[in-house]
């Protein structure tokens, strides 16, 4: 986990989850629309707590559908292929879902994203026992070391080759 230091004098770690501006706008609209202004200090405190959680490359946003809205975490430095839905909210109940969202949810989601991409990378390395998969990996980066070849790949390439390799390995069984 990468930690940025706020002040080199006191060495306190600084995290920095980015919270999409639309989240704040939607929550404030709901607070005032439902005449819950007394909830504003709690909302702000929770906002600051969540904002101080997780990696500074993670972002929290709202995915909207006709039936519900979902708080979603993404981290492009871990993977561009996956995002993690966190808490769902019925229409008009975004505030309730907001308060259900915990710092542990953010950390767990980041870990899950990292585990998924690591699983794919390690799986590719294991499948390199197959000659065709090994050749695919050698030619991808002109690298003769399988582990180095896989580490050089972006996550989209890893995922694409992982599923191609799975198909090849299944055919050989």
PDB file of C-alpha atoms in Angstrom, residues 35-125:
ATOM      1  CA  UNK A  35     -35.735  18.822   5.258  1.00  0.00           C
ATOM      2  CA  UNK A  36     -32.996  16.997   7.158  1.00  0.00           C
ATOM      3  CA  UNK A  37     -30.612  19.919   7.600  1.00  0.00           C
ATOM      4  CA  UNK A  38     -29.942  18.723  11.154  1.00  0.00           C
ATOM      5  CA  UNK A  39     -28.163  15.739   9.522  1.00  0.00           C
ATOM      6  CA  UNK A  40     -25.592  17.975   7.813  1.00  0.00           C
ATOM      7  CA  UNK A  41     -22.929  17.802  10.578  1.00  0.00           C
ATOM      8  CA  UNK A  42     -23.193  13.984  10.625  1.00  0.00           C
ATOM      9  CA  UNK A  43     -22.970  13.865   6.842  1.00  0.00           C
ATOM     10  CA  UNK A  44     -19.869  16.100   6.822  1.00  0.00           C
ATOM     11  CA  UNK A  45     -18.189  14.062   9.570  1.00  0.00           C
ATOM     12  CA  UNK A  46     -18.867  10.818   7.695  1.00  0.00           C
ATOM     13  CA  UNK A  47     -17.656  12.395   4.449  1.00  0.00           C
ATOM     14  CA  UNK A  48     -14.360  13.360   6.102  1.00  0.00           C
ATOM     15  CA  UNK A  49     -13.996   9.903   7.681  1.00  0.00           C
ATOM     16  CA  UNK A  50     -14.485   8.150   4.350  1.00  0.00           C
ATOM     17  CA  UNK A  51     -12.290  10.624   2.520  1.00  0.00           C
ATOM     18  CA  UNK A  52      -9.436   9.820   4.921  1.00  0.00           C
ATOM     19  CA  UNK A  53      -9.762   6.098   4.215  1.00  0.00           C
ATOM     20  CA  UNK A  54      -8.096   4.050   1.541  1.00  0.00           C
ATOM     21  CA  UNK A  55      -5.634   4.783  -1.196  1.00  0.00           C
ATOM     22  CA  UNK A  56      -5.246   8.206  -2.748  1.00  0.00           C
ATOM     23  CA  UNK A  57      -5.856   6.623  -6.155  1.00  0.00           C
ATOM     24  CA  UNK A  58      -9.301   5.273  -5.243  1.00  0.00           C
ATOM     25  CA  UNK A  59     -12.508   7.048  -6.185  1.00  0.00           C
ATOM     26  CA  UNK A  60     -16.033   6.707  -4.846  1.00  0.00           C
ATOM     27  CA  UNK A  61     -18.923   7.548  -7.149  1.00  0.00           C
ATOM     28  CA  UNK A  62     -22.623   6.787  -7.599  1.00  0.00           C
ATOM     29  CA  UNK A  63     -23.870   4.463 -10.342  1.00  0.00           C
ATOM     30  CA  UNK A  64     -27.512   5.225 -11.082  1.00  0.00           C
ATOM     31  CA  UNK A  65     -30.188   2.932 -12.449  1.00  0.00           C
ATOM     32  CA  UNK A  66     -33.950   3.205 -12.681  1.00  0.00           C
ATOM     33  CA  UNK A  67     -34.593   1.288  -9.439  1.00  0.00           C
ATOM     34  CA  UNK A  68     -31.600   2.111  -7.251  1.00  0.00           C
ATOM     35  CA  UNK A  69     -28.351   3.964  -6.885  1.00  0.00           C
ATOM     36  CA  UNK A  70     -25.119   2.267  -5.873  1.00  0.00           C
ATOM     37  CA  UNK A  71     -21.966   3.623  -4.305  1.00  0.00           C
ATOM     38  CA  UNK A  72     -19.077   2.187  -6.332  1.00  0.00           C
ATOM     39  CA  UNK A  73     -15.340   2.183  -5.722  1.00  0.00           C
ATOM     40  CA  UNK A  74     -12.844   2.255  -8.558  1.00  0.00           C
ATOM     41  CA  UNK A  75      -9.086   2.464  -8.555  1.00  0.00           C
ATOM     42  CA  UNK A  76      -7.478   2.829 -11.970  1.00  0.00           C
ATOM     43  CA  UNK A  77      -3.993   2.280 -10.540  1.00  0.00           C
ATOM     44  CA  UNK A  78      -5.037  -1.220  -9.447  1.00  0.00           C
ATOM     45  CA  UNK A  79      -7.253  -2.152 -12.389  1.00  0.00           C
ATOM     46  CA  UNK A  80      -9.201  -0.444 -15.124  1.00  0.00           C
ATOM     47  CA  UNK A  81     -11.208  -3.585 -15.786  1.00  0.00           C
ATOM     48  CA  UNK A  82     -13.053  -3.911 -12.486  1.00  0.00           C
ATOM     49  CA  UNK A  83     -14.944  -1.708 -10.051  1.00  0.00           C
ATOM     50  CA  UNK A  84     -16.516  -2.747  -6.754  1.00  0.00           C
ATOM     51  CA  UNK A  85     -20.157  -1.940  -5.910  1.00  0.00           C
ATOM     52  CA  UNK A  86     -20.401  -1.129  -2.209  1.00  0.00           C
ATOM     53  CA  UNK A  87     -23.818  -0.067  -0.923  1.00  0.00           C
ATOM     54  CA  UNK A  88     -27.130   0.092  -2.794  1.00  0.00           C
ATOM     55  CA  UNK A  89     -29.738   2.748  -2.108  1.00  0.00           C
ATOM     56  CA  UNK A  90     -33.407   2.847  -2.994  1.00  0.00           C
ATOM     57  CA  UNK A  91     -34.360   5.979  -4.877  1.00  0.00           C
ATOM     58  CA  UNK A  92     -34.698   8.819  -2.379  1.00  0.00           C
ATOM     59  CA  UNK A  93     -32.793   6.901   0.338  1.00  0.00           C
ATOM     60  CA  UNK A  94     -29.238   7.792  -0.633  1.00  0.00           C
ATOM     61  CA  UNK A  95     -28.510   9.309   2.758  1.00  0.00           C
ATOM     62  CA  UNK A  96     -29.346   6.068   4.581  1.00  0.00           C
ATOM     63  CA  UNK A  97     -27.016   4.120   2.280  1.00  0.00           C
ATOM     64  CA  UNK A  98     -24.310   6.749   2.769  1.00  0.00           C
ATOM     65  CA  UNK A  99     -24.283   6.167   6.511  1.00  0.00           C
ATOM     66  CA  UNK A 100     -24.103   2.381   5.968  1.00  0.00           C
ATOM     67  CA  UNK A 101     -20.852   2.838   4.051  1.00  0.00           C
ATOM     68  CA  UNK A 102     -17.919   2.169   6.402  1.00  0.00           C
ATOM     69  CA  UNK A 103     -14.163   2.746   6.090  1.00  0.00           C
ATOM     70  CA  UNK A 104     -13.672  -1.038   6.192  1.00  0.00           C
ATOM     71  CA  UNK A 105     -15.847  -1.315   3.067  1.00  0.00           C
ATOM     72  CA  UNK A 106     -13.426   0.956   1.224  1.00  0.00           C
ATOM     73  CA  UNK A 107     -10.357  -0.992   2.367  1.00  0.00           C
ATOM     74  CA  UNK A 108     -12.002  -4.343   1.622  1.00  0.00           C
ATOM     75  CA  UNK A 109     -12.995  -3.179  -1.863  1.00  0.00           C
ATOM     76  CA  UNK A 110      -9.447  -2.042  -2.633  1.00  0.00           C
ATOM     77  CA  UNK A 111      -8.098  -5.385  -1.417  1.00  0.00           C
ATOM     78  CA  UNK A 112     -10.667  -7.269  -3.499  1.00  0.00           C
ATOM     79  CA  UNK A 113      -9.694  -5.330  -6.645  1.00  0.00           C
ATOM     80  CA  UNK A 114      -6.014  -6.064  -6.011  1.00  0.00           C
ATOM     81  CA  UNK A 115      -6.738  -9.745  -5.299  1.00  0.00           C
ATOM     82  CA  UNK A 116      -8.692 -10.119  -8.549  1.00  0.00           C
ATOM     83  CA  UNK A 117      -5.923  -8.739 -10.722  1.00  0.00           C
ATOM     84  CA  UNK A 118      -3.251 -10.668  -8.771  1.00  0.00           C
ATOM     85  CA  UNK A 119      -5.275 -13.856  -9.263  1.00  0.00           C
ATOM     86  CA  UNK A 120      -5.274 -13.276 -13.016  1.00  0.00           C
ATOM     87  CA  UNK A 121      -1.531 -12.521 -13.111  1.00  0.00           C
ATOM     88  CA  UNK A 122      -0.662 -15.587 -11.001  1.00  0.00           C
ATOM     89  CA  UNK A 123      -3.043 -17.724 -13.054  1.00  0.00           C
ATOM     90  CA  UNK A 124      -1.291 -16.710 -16.259  1.00  0.00           C
ATOM     91  CA  UNK A 125       2.067 -17.602 -14.770  1.00  0.00           C
TER      92      UNK A 125
END
